[in-house]
Coordinates of C-alpha atoms and ligand atoms in Angstrom, one line a residue:
Chain A
M1 CA 148.0 -86.9 43.0
S2 CA 145.2 -86.6 45.4
V3 CA 143.9 -83.4 47.0
L4 CA 145.1 -83.3 50.6
V5 CA 143.1 -81.7 53.4
Y6 CA 144.2 -81.0 56.9
T7 CA 141.2 -81.7 59.2
E8 CA 141.7 -80.1 62.6
S9 CA 140.6 -81.7 65.8
D10 CA 140.5 -80.5 69.4
K11 CA 140.9 -83.2 72.1
G12 CA 140.2 -85.9 69.5
K13 CA 137.0 -84.4 68.1
F14 CA 136.9 -82.8 64.7
K15 CA 136.2 -79.1 64.6
K16 CA 133.3 -77.9 62.5
N17 CA 135.7 -76.3 60.1
A18 CA 137.3 -79.8 59.6
L19 CA 134.1 -81.0 57.9
E20 CA 133.8 -77.8 56.0
V21 CA 137.4 -78.0 54.5
A22 CA 136.8 -81.7 53.8
S23 CA 133.6 -80.8 51.8
Y24 CA 135.6 -78.1 50.0
A25 CA 138.4 -80.6 49.2
H26 CA 135.8 -83.0 47.8
N27 CA 134.6 -80.3 45.4
V28 CA 138.1 -79.6 44.2
A29 CA 139.0 -83.2 43.8
Q30 CA 135.9 -83.8 41.7
E31 CA 136.9 -80.9 39.5
L32 CA 140.4 -82.4 39.1
G33 CA 139.2 -86.0 38.7
T34 CA 140.9 -87.3 41.8
N35 CA 140.3 -88.2 45.4
V36 CA 140.6 -86.6 48.8
T37 CA 143.2 -87.7 51.4
A38 CA 142.9 -86.2 54.8
V39 CA 145.7 -85.9 57.4
T40 CA 144.5 -86.1 61.0
I41 CA 146.4 -85.5 64.2
N42 CA 145.4 -87.4 67.3
A43 CA 141.7 -87.6 66.1
D44 CA 139.3 -90.2 67.4
D45 CA 136.7 -90.8 64.7
D46 CA 138.6 -90.7 61.4
A47 CA 136.1 -92.9 59.6
S48 CA 133.5 -90.1 59.9
L49 CA 135.4 -88.1 57.4
G50 CA 134.0 -90.5 54.7
N51 CA 130.7 -88.7 55.1
Y52 CA 132.2 -85.6 53.7
G53 CA 134.0 -87.1 50.7
V54 CA 137.3 -88.2 52.2
S55 CA 138.4 -91.5 50.7
K56 CA 141.7 -91.9 52.6
V57 CA 142.9 -90.8 56.0
L58 CA 146.5 -90.5 57.0
K59 CA 146.1 -90.9 60.7
V60 CA 148.9 -89.5 62.9
T61 CA 149.0 -90.6 66.5
N62 CA 151.8 -88.9 68.4
D63 CA 151.9 -87.7 72.0
Q64 CA 154.3 -85.0 71.1
L65 CA 151.5 -83.4 69.0
D66 CA 148.9 -83.4 71.8
T67 CA 149.4 -79.7 72.2
F68 CA 149.3 -77.6 69.0
N69 CA 152.8 -76.7 67.7
A70 CA 152.8 -74.8 64.4
K71 CA 156.2 -75.9 63.2
A72 CA 155.8 -79.6 64.1
Y73 CA 152.2 -79.6 62.6
A74 CA 153.4 -77.9 59.4
N75 CA 156.2 -80.5 59.1
T76 CA 153.7 -83.3 59.6
I77 CA 151.4 -82.0 56.9
A78 CA 154.3 -81.3 54.6
Q79 CA 155.4 -85.0 54.9
A80 CA 151.9 -86.2 54.2
V81 CA 151.8 -83.9 51.1
E82 CA 155.0 -85.5 49.9
A83 CA 153.9 -89.1 50.7
E84 CA 150.7 -88.5 48.6
N85 CA 152.4 -86.3 46.0
A86 CA 149.5 -83.9 46.5
K87 CA 149.5 -80.7 44.5
V88 CA 146.5 -79.0 46.1
I89 CA 146.2 -78.6 49.8
I90 CA 143.1 -77.4 51.6
I91 CA 143.3 -75.9 55.1
S92 CA 140.9 -73.9 57.3
S93 CA 141.2 -70.3 58.7
S94 CA 141.4 -71.0 62.4
A95 CA 144.0 -69.2 64.5
D96 CA 146.1 -72.4 64.5
T97 CA 145.9 -73.0 60.8
K98 CA 146.7 -69.4 60.0
F99 CA 149.8 -69.9 62.1
L100 CA 151.0 -73.1 60.4
G101 CA 149.9 -72.1 56.8
P102 CA 152.7 -69.7 56.0
I103 CA 155.3 -72.2 57.4
L104 CA 153.8 -74.9 55.2
T105 CA 153.9 -72.5 52.3
A106 CA 157.6 -71.9 52.7
K107 CA 158.4 -75.5 53.2
L108 CA 156.6 -76.6 50.0
N109 CA 157.4 -73.5 48.0
A110 CA 153.7 -73.3 47.4
G111 CA 151.4 -70.3 46.6
Y112 CA 148.9 -69.9 49.5
V113 CA 145.7 -68.0 49.3
P114 CA 143.8 -67.6 52.7
N115 CA 140.3 -66.3 53.3
V116 CA 138.8 -68.1 50.4
V117 CA 135.0 -67.9 50.3
A118 CA 133.9 -70.1 47.3
A119 CA 134.8 -73.1 45.3
P120 CA 137.5 -72.3 42.8
D121 CA 136.5 -70.1 39.8
S122 CA 138.5 -72.5 37.7
T123 CA 141.2 -75.1 38.3
S124 CA 143.3 -74.5 35.2
P125 CA 144.4 -71.8 35.7
F126 CA 143.8 -72.2 39.4
V127 CA 141.8 -69.2 40.5
V128 CA 140.0 -68.7 43.8
K129 CA 137.8 -65.9 45.3
R130 CA 138.9 -64.5 48.6
T131 CA 138.1 -61.5 50.8
A132 CA 140.5 -58.6 50.8
F133 CA 140.6 -55.1 52.3
S134 CA 139.0 -56.5 55.5
N135 CA 135.8 -57.6 53.8
K136 CA 135.4 -54.4 51.9
G137 CA 136.3 -56.2 48.7
F138 CA 137.0 -59.6 47.0
A139 CA 139.9 -60.7 44.9
H140 CA 140.0 -63.4 42.3
T141 CA 143.5 -64.7 42.8
E142 CA 145.5 -67.1 40.7
I143 CA 147.9 -69.5 42.3
S144 CA 150.6 -70.2 39.7
S145 CA 153.0 -72.5 41.6
E146 CA 152.9 -76.2 41.1
T147 CA 151.8 -76.9 44.6
K148 CA 148.9 -74.8 45.8
I149 CA 147.4 -74.1 49.3
V150 CA 143.9 -72.9 49.7
G151 CA 142.8 -71.5 53.1
V152 CA 139.0 -71.7 53.3
S153 CA 137.2 -69.0 55.3
N154 CA 135.2 -70.1 58.3
N155 CA 131.5 -70.7 57.5
A156 CA 131.9 -69.6 53.9
Y157 CA 131.5 -72.8 51.9
G158 CA 129.5 -74.8 54.3
V159 CA 129.5 -78.5 55.3
H160 CA 128.2 -80.8 52.5
E161 CA 127.7 -84.5 52.8
N162 CA 129.2 -86.8 50.2
T163 CA 129.4 -90.3 51.4
V164 CA 132.4 -92.4 50.4
S165 CA 134.1 -95.1 52.4
A166 CA 137.3 -93.9 54.0
S167 CA 140.3 -96.1 54.3
I168 CA 142.5 -95.4 57.3
E169 CA 146.3 -95.7 57.3
S170 CA 148.5 -94.8 60.1
F171 CA 151.1 -92.2 59.2
D172 CA 154.3 -91.6 61.2
P173 CA 156.0 -88.3 60.4
V174 CA 159.7 -87.9 61.2
L175 CA 160.0 -85.1 63.8
G176 CA 163.0 -84.0 65.7
D177 CA 164.0 -81.5 68.4
S178 CA 164.2 -78.7 65.8
D179 CA 160.5 -79.0 65.3
F180 CA 159.8 -78.1 68.9
T181 CA 161.9 -74.9 69.5
T182 CA 158.7 -73.1 70.6
K183 CA 157.1 -74.7 73.7
S184 CA 153.6 -74.1 75.0
I185 CA 153.9 -73.5 78.7
E186 CA 150.4 -72.5 79.6
I187 CA 147.0 -72.4 77.9
D188 CA 144.3 -70.2 79.3
K189 CA 141.1 -71.0 77.4
V190 CA 137.4 -70.9 78.1
V191 CA 136.0 -74.3 78.4
G192 CA 132.4 -75.4 77.7
K193 CA 131.6 -72.1 76.0
A194 CA 131.3 -71.3 72.3
T195 CA 134.3 -69.3 71.0
I196 CA 134.0 -66.4 68.6
A197 CA 135.7 -68.5 65.9
D198 CA 133.5 -71.5 66.1
A199 CA 130.1 -70.2 67.3
D200 CA 127.1 -70.1 65.1
V201 CA 125.8 -67.1 67.0
V202 CA 127.8 -64.2 68.4
V203 CA 126.3 -61.6 70.8
S204 CA 128.4 -58.4 70.9
G205 CA 128.2 -55.3 73.1
G206 CA 129.5 -51.8 72.6
R207 CA 130.0 -48.6 74.5
G208 CA 126.3 -48.1 74.5
L209 CA 126.1 -50.5 77.4
K210 CA 127.7 -47.9 79.7
G211 CA 129.9 -50.2 81.8
P212 CA 131.1 -53.7 82.6
E213 CA 128.5 -54.1 85.3
N214 CA 125.8 -54.2 82.6
W215 CA 127.2 -57.3 80.8
G216 CA 125.0 -59.7 82.7
M217 CA 122.2 -59.4 80.2
I218 CA 124.7 -59.9 77.3
E219 CA 125.9 -63.1 78.8
E220 CA 122.4 -64.3 79.5
L221 CA 121.3 -63.6 76.0
A222 CA 124.4 -65.5 74.7
E223 CA 123.6 -68.4 77.0
V224 CA 120.1 -68.7 75.7
L225 CA 121.4 -68.7 72.2
G226 CA 124.4 -70.9 72.8
A227 CA 126.4 -67.9 71.5
A228 CA 129.9 -66.6 72.1
T229 CA 130.2 -63.1 73.5
A230 CA 132.2 -60.3 71.8
C231 CA 132.6 -56.6 72.1
S232 CA 133.7 -53.5 70.2
K233 CA 137.2 -52.1 70.4
P234 CA 136.7 -49.3 72.9
V235 CA 135.0 -51.7 75.3
S236 CA 138.2 -53.8 75.5
D237 CA 140.4 -50.7 75.5
L238 CA 138.5 -49.5 78.5
G239 CA 139.0 -52.8 80.2
W240 CA 135.3 -53.6 80.4
R241 CA 135.9 -56.9 78.6
S242 CA 139.0 -58.8 77.8
H243 CA 141.0 -58.1 74.6
G244 CA 140.2 -61.6 73.4
E245 CA 136.6 -60.5 72.9
H246 CA 137.4 -57.5 70.7
V247 CA 136.1 -58.0 67.2
G248 CA 136.6 -56.0 64.0
Q249 CA 139.3 -55.0 61.6
T250 CA 142.0 -54.9 64.3
G251 CA 140.4 -57.6 66.5
K252 CA 139.0 -61.1 65.8
P253 CA 137.1 -61.6 62.6
V254 CA 133.5 -62.8 62.9
A255 CA 131.9 -65.1 60.3
S256 CA 128.9 -66.5 62.3
N257 CA 125.5 -67.3 61.0
L258 CA 124.0 -64.7 63.3
Y259 CA 125.7 -61.6 64.8
I260 CA 123.8 -59.5 67.3
A261 CA 125.2 -56.0 67.9
I262 CA 124.0 -54.2 71.0
G263 CA 124.9 -50.6 71.7
I264 CA 127.5 -50.6 68.9
S265 CA 127.5 -47.7 66.5
G266 CA 128.8 -49.6 63.4
A267 CA 132.1 -47.7 62.7
I268 CA 133.7 -48.8 59.5
Q269 CA 136.5 -50.7 61.3
H270 CA 133.9 -52.6 63.3
L271 CA 131.9 -53.5 60.3
A272 CA 134.9 -54.6 58.4
G273 CA 135.5 -57.4 60.8
V274 CA 132.0 -58.6 61.3
S275 CA 130.4 -58.2 57.9
A276 CA 131.2 -61.8 56.9
S277 CA 128.4 -62.9 59.3
K278 CA 125.3 -64.1 57.4
T279 CA 122.6 -62.4 59.4
K280 CA 123.2 -59.2 61.4
V281 CA 120.8 -57.8 64.0
V282 CA 121.3 -54.3 65.5
I283 CA 119.8 -53.0 68.8
N284 CA 120.6 -49.3 69.2
N285 CA 118.6 -46.3 70.5
D286 CA 119.9 -44.0 67.8
P287 CA 118.0 -44.6 64.5
E288 CA 120.9 -42.8 62.7
A289 CA 123.5 -45.3 63.9
P290 CA 125.5 -46.4 60.8
F291 CA 125.1 -50.1 61.8
F292 CA 121.5 -50.0 60.7
K293 CA 122.6 -49.6 57.1
A294 CA 124.7 -52.8 57.3
A295 CA 122.2 -54.9 59.2
D296 CA 119.4 -57.3 58.2
Y297 CA 117.2 -56.7 61.2
G298 CA 117.1 -53.9 63.7
I299 CA 115.3 -52.6 66.7
V300 CA 115.5 -48.9 67.5
G301 CA 115.3 -48.9 71.3
D302 CA 117.0 -48.8 74.6
A303 CA 119.1 -51.9 75.0
F304 CA 118.3 -52.0 78.7
E305 CA 114.6 -52.5 77.8
V306 CA 114.9 -54.5 74.6
V307 CA 117.5 -57.1 75.6
P308 CA 115.6 -58.4 78.7
K309 CA 112.5 -58.7 76.6
L310 CA 114.4 -60.5 73.9
I311 CA 115.8 -63.0 76.4
E312 CA 112.3 -63.7 77.7
K313 CA 110.9 -64.2 74.2
L314 CA 113.8 -66.5 73.2
K315 CA 113.2 -68.6 76.4
E316 CA 109.6 -68.9 75.4
F317 CA 110.6 -69.9 71.9
K318 CA 113.0 -72.5 73.2
A319 CA 110.4 -73.9 75.5
Q320 CA 108.0 -74.3 72.6
N321 CA 110.5 -75.8 70.3
A322 CA 112.3 -78.0 72.8
Chain B
M1 CA 169.6 -56.8 70.7
K2 CA 169.0 -55.8 67.1
I3 CA 165.3 -55.5 66.1
L4 CA 163.8 -55.2 62.6
V5 CA 160.2 -54.0 62.5
C6 CA 158.5 -54.8 59.1
I7 CA 156.2 -52.1 58.1
S8 CA 153.4 -52.6 55.6
N9 CA 152.0 -49.4 54.0
V10 CA 148.2 -49.7 54.0
P11 CA 145.1 -47.6 53.3
D12 CA 143.8 -45.8 56.4
T13 CA 141.1 -47.9 58.1
T14 CA 138.4 -45.4 57.2
S15 CA 139.2 -45.6 53.4
K16 CA 136.6 -46.3 50.9
I17 CA 137.8 -49.2 48.8
N18 CA 137.4 -48.8 45.0
F19 CA 139.0 -50.6 42.1
A20 CA 140.4 -49.2 38.8
E21 CA 141.7 -50.3 35.4
G22 CA 138.8 -52.7 34.7
D23 CA 138.8 -53.8 38.4
T24 CA 142.3 -55.2 38.1
K25 CA 143.9 -52.7 40.5
F26 CA 143.2 -51.1 43.8
D27 CA 142.3 -47.4 43.2
T28 CA 144.7 -45.4 45.4
N29 CA 143.0 -42.1 44.4
G30 CA 142.2 -40.0 47.4
V31 CA 143.4 -42.8 49.8
Q32 CA 145.6 -41.9 52.7
F33 CA 148.2 -44.5 53.6
V34 CA 149.4 -45.3 57.1
I35 CA 151.5 -47.7 59.0
N36 CA 149.6 -51.0 59.2
P37 CA 147.9 -51.0 62.6
N38 CA 149.4 -54.4 63.6
D39 CA 152.8 -53.0 62.8
E40 CA 152.2 -49.9 64.8
F41 CA 151.7 -52.0 67.9
G42 CA 154.9 -53.9 67.0
L43 CA 156.9 -50.7 66.5
T44 CA 155.6 -49.4 69.8
R45 CA 156.8 -52.6 71.6
A46 CA 160.1 -52.2 69.8
M47 CA 160.5 -48.7 71.3
W48 CA 160.0 -50.3 74.7
F49 CA 162.8 -52.7 74.0
K50 CA 164.9 -49.7 72.9
E51 CA 164.2 -47.6 75.9
K52 CA 164.3 -50.4 78.6
Q53 CA 166.8 -52.8 77.1
G54 CA 169.0 -50.7 74.8
A55 CA 167.9 -52.4 71.6
A56 CA 168.7 -51.0 68.2
V57 CA 165.5 -50.7 66.1
H58 CA 165.4 -50.6 62.3
V59 CA 162.3 -50.6 60.1
A60 CA 162.0 -52.1 56.6
T61 CA 159.3 -51.9 54.0
V62 CA 159.0 -53.4 50.6
G63 CA 157.5 -50.7 48.4
G64 CA 157.9 -47.9 45.9
V65 CA 159.0 -44.4 46.7
Q66 CA 155.4 -43.5 47.6
T67 CA 155.8 -45.5 50.8
E68 CA 158.5 -43.1 52.2
P69 CA 156.2 -40.9 54.2
T70 CA 155.0 -43.9 56.1
I71 CA 158.4 -45.1 56.8
R72 CA 159.5 -41.6 57.8
K73 CA 156.7 -41.7 60.3
A74 CA 158.2 -44.8 61.8
L75 CA 161.5 -43.0 62.1
A76 CA 159.7 -40.0 63.8
I77 CA 158.2 -42.4 66.3
G78 CA 161.7 -43.5 67.2
A79 CA 163.2 -46.1 64.9
D80 CA 166.9 -45.6 64.3
E81 CA 167.2 -46.5 60.7
A82 CA 165.0 -47.4 57.8
I83 CA 165.4 -49.7 54.8
R84 CA 163.2 -49.5 51.7
I85 CA 163.3 -52.4 49.3
N86 CA 162.4 -50.8 46.0
A87 CA 159.7 -53.1 44.6
E88 CA 155.9 -53.4 44.5
P89 CA 154.8 -55.8 47.2
T90 CA 152.4 -57.9 45.2
D91 CA 152.8 -61.4 46.7
G92 CA 153.5 -62.5 50.3
F93 CA 156.2 -65.0 49.2
F94 CA 158.0 -62.3 47.2
V95 CA 157.9 -59.8 50.1
A96 CA 159.2 -62.4 52.6
R97 CA 162.1 -63.2 50.2
Q98 CA 163.1 -59.6 50.1
L99 CA 162.8 -59.1 53.8
A100 CA 164.8 -62.4 54.4
E101 CA 167.8 -60.8 52.5
V102 CA 167.6 -57.7 54.8
V103 CA 167.4 -59.9 57.9
K104 CA 170.3 -62.1 56.8
N105 CA 172.5 -59.1 55.9
G106 CA 171.6 -57.1 59.0
G107 CA 172.1 -59.8 61.6
Y108 CA 168.8 -59.1 63.4
D109 CA 167.9 -61.1 66.5
L110 CA 164.2 -60.2 66.6
V111 CA 161.9 -59.5 63.7
I112 CA 158.6 -57.9 64.6
A113 CA 156.0 -58.1 61.8
G114 CA 152.2 -57.9 62.0
R115 CA 149.6 -60.6 62.1
E116 CA 148.3 -59.4 58.8
S117 CA 148.3 -56.3 56.5
I118 CA 144.8 -54.8 56.6
D119 CA 144.8 -54.3 52.8
Y120 CA 145.4 -57.7 51.2
N121 CA 145.0 -59.6 54.5
G122 CA 147.5 -62.3 53.5
G123 CA 148.8 -63.0 57.0
M124 CA 151.8 -64.6 55.4
V125 CA 154.9 -62.6 55.5
P126 CA 156.2 -63.3 59.0
G127 CA 155.7 -67.1 58.9
I128 CA 157.3 -67.5 55.5
L129 CA 160.2 -65.2 56.6
A130 CA 160.8 -67.2 59.8
T131 CA 160.8 -70.5 57.9
L132 CA 163.1 -69.3 55.1
L133 CA 165.6 -68.1 57.7
D134 CA 165.0 -71.0 60.1
M135 CA 164.1 -68.6 62.9
N136 CA 161.5 -69.3 65.6
F137 CA 158.0 -67.9 65.0
V138 CA 155.0 -66.9 67.1
N139 CA 151.9 -65.7 65.4
T140 CA 149.0 -63.5 66.7
C141 CA 151.4 -62.4 69.4
I142 CA 149.9 -60.3 72.1
G143 CA 152.8 -60.1 74.5
L144 CA 156.6 -60.4 74.3
E145 CA 159.4 -60.4 76.8
V146 CA 163.0 -61.1 76.0
D147 CA 165.9 -61.7 78.5
D148 CA 169.2 -63.5 78.7
N149 CA 167.4 -66.8 79.0
G150 CA 165.2 -66.5 75.9
A151 CA 161.9 -65.2 74.9
T152 CA 158.4 -65.6 76.4
A153 CA 155.5 -64.8 74.1
M154 CA 151.7 -64.7 74.6
R155 CA 149.7 -65.8 71.6
E156 CA 146.0 -65.3 71.0
I157 CA 144.2 -68.6 70.3
D158 CA 140.6 -69.3 69.4
G159 CA 138.9 -68.9 72.8
G160 CA 141.8 -67.8 74.9
K161 CA 145.5 -67.3 75.0
E162 CA 148.7 -69.4 75.2
K163 CA 152.0 -68.7 76.8
I164 CA 155.0 -69.8 74.7
S165 CA 158.6 -70.1 75.6
T166 CA 161.2 -69.9 72.9
S167 CA 164.5 -68.2 72.0
L168 CA 166.1 -65.7 69.6
P169 CA 166.4 -65.4 66.7
L170 CA 162.7 -65.0 66.6
V171 CA 160.0 -63.6 64.3
I172 CA 156.6 -62.6 65.6
G173 CA 153.3 -61.7 63.9
G174 CA 152.1 -59.1 66.3
Q175 CA 148.7 -57.4 67.0
K176 CA 146.9 -55.3 69.5
G177 CA 147.8 -56.5 73.0
L178 CA 151.5 -56.3 72.3
V179 CA 151.1 -52.8 73.8
E180 CA 147.9 -51.1 74.9
E181 CA 146.1 -48.6 72.6
S182 CA 147.1 -45.8 75.0
D183 CA 150.8 -46.6 74.5
L184 CA 150.7 -45.8 70.8
R185 CA 152.7 -42.6 70.0
I186 CA 152.0 -39.8 67.7
P187 CA 155.2 -38.4 66.3
N188 CA 156.1 -35.0 67.9
M189 CA 157.9 -32.1 66.3
R190 CA 161.3 -33.2 67.7
G191 CA 160.8 -36.7 66.4
I192 CA 159.8 -35.4 63.0
M193 CA 162.9 -33.1 62.8
M194 CA 165.2 -36.0 63.9
A195 CA 163.7 -38.4 61.4
R196 CA 164.9 -36.1 58.6
K197 CA 168.4 -36.8 59.6
K198 CA 168.1 -40.5 60.0
A199 CA 169.2 -42.9 57.3
L200 CA 166.7 -44.2 54.9
N201 CA 168.5 -46.7 52.8
V202 CA 167.0 -47.8 49.5
V203 CA 168.0 -51.2 48.2
E204 CA 167.1 -53.0 45.0
P205 CA 165.1 -56.2 45.2
I206 CA 166.5 -59.6 44.6
D207 CA 165.0 -61.9 42.0
A208 CA 162.2 -63.9 43.5
P209 CA 159.2 -65.6 42.0
K210 CA 155.6 -64.6 42.6
L211 CA 153.4 -67.5 43.3
T212 CA 150.0 -65.8 43.4
N213 CA 148.5 -63.0 41.4
D214 CA 145.3 -61.0 41.9
Q215 CA 143.5 -61.1 38.6
K216 CA 140.4 -59.1 39.4
F217 CA 138.7 -57.4 42.3
E218 CA 135.1 -56.8 43.1
K219 CA 133.1 -55.1 45.7
P220 CA 130.5 -56.9 47.9
A221 CA 126.9 -56.7 46.6
A222 CA 124.9 -53.8 47.9
K223 CA 122.9 -54.7 50.9
G224 CA 119.1 -54.5 51.0
P225 CA 117.5 -52.2 53.5
V226 CA 117.3 -53.2 57.2
K227 CA 114.0 -54.7 58.4
L228 CA 113.0 -52.8 61.5
V229 CA 111.1 -54.4 64.3
D230 CA 109.2 -52.3 66.8
A231 CA 110.8 -52.2 70.3
E232 CA 107.4 -53.0 71.8
N233 CA 107.1 -56.2 69.7
V234 CA 110.4 -58.0 70.3
G235 CA 108.8 -61.4 69.7
E236 CA 108.6 -60.5 66.0
L237 CA 112.4 -60.5 65.9
V238 CA 112.4 -64.0 67.3
N239 CA 109.9 -65.0 64.7
L240 CA 111.9 -63.5 61.8
L241 CA 115.1 -65.1 62.9
H242 CA 113.5 -68.4 63.1
N243 CA 111.2 -68.4 60.1
E244 CA 112.8 -66.0 57.7
A245 CA 116.5 -65.9 58.4
K246 CA 116.5 -69.5 59.7
V247 CA 119.3 -68.8 62.1
I248 CA 117.7 -69.9 65.3
Ligands
FAD1 C1 143.0 -47.9 63.3 C2 141.6 -48.2 64.0 C3 141.2 -49.5 64.1 C4 140.0 -49.8 64.7 N1 139.6 -51.1 64.8 C5 138.4 -51.4 65.4 C6 138.0 -52.8 65.5 O1 138.7 -53.7 65.1 N2 136.8 -53.0 66.1 C7 136.0 -52.0 66.6 O2 134.9 -52.3 67.2 N3 136.4 -50.7 66.5 C8 137.6 -50.4 65.9 N4 138.0 -49.1 65.9 C9 137.2 -48.1 66.6 C10 136.0 -47.6 65.8 O3 136.4 -46.5 65.0 C11 134.9 -47.1 66.8 O4 135.4 -46.1 67.6 C12 134.3 -48.2 67.7 O5 133.9 -49.3 66.9 C13 133.1 -47.7 68.4 O6 132.6 -48.6 69.4 P1 131.1 -48.6 69.9 O7 130.2 -48.7 68.7 O8 131.1 -49.6 71.0 O9 131.0 -47.2 70.6 P2 130.3 -45.9 70.1 O10 130.7 -45.4 68.8 O11 130.4 -44.9 71.3 O12 128.8 -46.3 70.0 C14 127.9 -46.6 71.0 C15 126.5 -46.8 70.4 O13 125.7 -47.2 71.4 C16 124.4 -46.6 71.2 N5 123.7 -46.6 72.5 C17 124.0 -45.7 73.6 N6 123.1 -46.0 74.6 C18 122.3 -47.0 74.2 C19 121.3 -47.7 74.8 N7 120.9 -47.4 76.1 N8 120.7 -48.7 74.1 C20 121.1 -49.0 72.8 N9 122.1 -48.4 72.2 C21 122.7 -47.4 72.9 C22 124.7 -45.3 70.7 O14 123.6 -44.8 69.9 C23 125.9 -45.6 69.8 O15 125.5 -45.9 68.4 C24 139.2 -48.8 65.2 C25 139.6 -47.5 65.1 C26 140.8 -47.2 64.5 C27 141.2 -45.7 64.3
AMP2 N1 155.5 -54.7 51.8 C1 155.9 -55.0 53.0 N2 157.0 -54.5 53.5 C2 157.4 -54.8 54.8 N3 156.7 -55.6 55.6 C3 155.6 -56.1 55.1 C4 155.1 -55.9 53.8 N4 154.0 -56.6 53.6 C5 153.7 -57.2 54.8 N5 154.7 -57.0 55.7 C6 154.8 -57.5 57.1 O1 154.1 -58.7 57.2 C7 153.0 -58.6 58.1 C8 151.9 -59.4 57.6 O2 151.5 -59.0 56.3 P1 150.7 -59.8 55.2 O3 151.4 -61.1 55.1 O4 150.8 -59.0 54.0 O5 149.3 -59.9 55.7 C9 152.7 -57.1 58.1 O6 152.0 -56.7 59.3 C10 154.1 -56.5 58.0 O7 154.7 -56.5 59.3

């Protein structure tokens, strides 16, 4: 009757969200008076999960699962749930997990609440707080089915250390051809750069930057901060930047620690998608830009003057704090 | 090819969100409802399949009579027929069960749904539907081609994209990218006139359990005023981000 957590890894290394969902699972398990079992797929350092409250790891090692496959992964997790007789399952909110979550839900006949931002309000009845209406509201949602799935929002609960010793057992799911009816044939992914989903800092540019040729300073600022780059919707619609960088209600959600918006007016659809970020900084030459109302810090000024200065100051800061 | 586009009826993206009845309900007062943006991209791609590959395109929504203007709009854009399942869509599992009946009875090869509804942001219906019906499924789909050999889909992933090969019957969770923004269509007069003559079939829901239930809503806490830093003193921002916000 343990709490089961799916801890995602990429090329063997746990993602940051894996440690966050493990921490969350530990909280729920304590509440329910039970332990946390993690299921890992082709991960290297399973024992490290013990630092985040996982007492048992079901370790899956399977070449067929080297590339993410939603159906096969969901089936793997479902079999681990059954083996452990788990009634509460904790998963993240990455693109991959949001892909496999609904499949798992249907397989287990389990109620699923994604975008959860806090530890459960209560566990009997089981009620969690989640964002709704694209971050314009929160819902307190009860999961009434016997098996429950909680999808924890990125960067909402945080990583908490709780050291226990983790026992590791290998686990062999039974998978067949019917689990691989969708095949990955090509992956085109930036390497060695922070992604919008994982980055602590996101630097975003809007139409105020006038054209794609002016993105050099955005990229330089991002590099100094170890940040991912993003943009507003018109910027991607105009083809200045790729669609993958478009953030907001109809683009990627952002929930970073720091979001820097440069030459972005702060339309409601843009804010809806980025407001989960903890600290928001706006650089805009129009003091009336709506984004200033939603920001923590702002500079009213011309991006072409302010951004190069900011880069310079950050470099100085880094040199001093190196 | 027979395509079903699942349409979720959602508040316009500019809507102010308020709650009523002791914060237990979404307040629809003064709110304008539209086709969920993710579904609009999907519907537009379906029109492409209709025009280029002769597909039949039906649309379905789970909702009360108040959703009919939205579904009429989908007909005006060019869908051939509409189905409304007469029930309040309160839980993703429940909605997927209703749509699964429609898909089974209608013999659809391709189901185009959206990545998520922008109201409750469940992101659940297409994946549950595909699994209930044992159809293939691609989520966050930003490109789709179908030919005699099968289907090729592009999927957005964290940090990039992935090309997937699969086959019909298929369900996708679509989003922007499936078509360009400039491909979206505004219904014209002729489309609106024709839509009036198209079938809008109302069917009663099947019994299906609800596994989740929104008990209460709240709005985010009001934000304090922005702290402005002088453009001539950019170093102060670095200082605040380090010492006050502690984010660098
Ligand atoms: C259904 C729907 C969904 C949408 N979804 C999204 C979404 O997901 N994400 C999104 O971003 N938008 C979305 N939008 C679009 C949104 O409404 C806005 O049009 C868009 O966010 C504006 O982008 P922007 O701020 O880059 O451009 P603008 O609104 O043109 O703003 C440019 C800003 O740059 C400033 N500026 C100009 N020159 C300078 C300078 N030299 N230095 C500093 N600042 C300068 C200006 O003062 C202005 O505030 C959606 C719209 C609809 C209808
Ligand atoms: N009430 C509904 N009727 C028809 N389709 C729906 C309904 N709700 C959701 N969908 C479809 O499922 C997608 C994902 O919605 P959701 O799971 O609610 O976030 C939407 O983009 C629609 O395509």
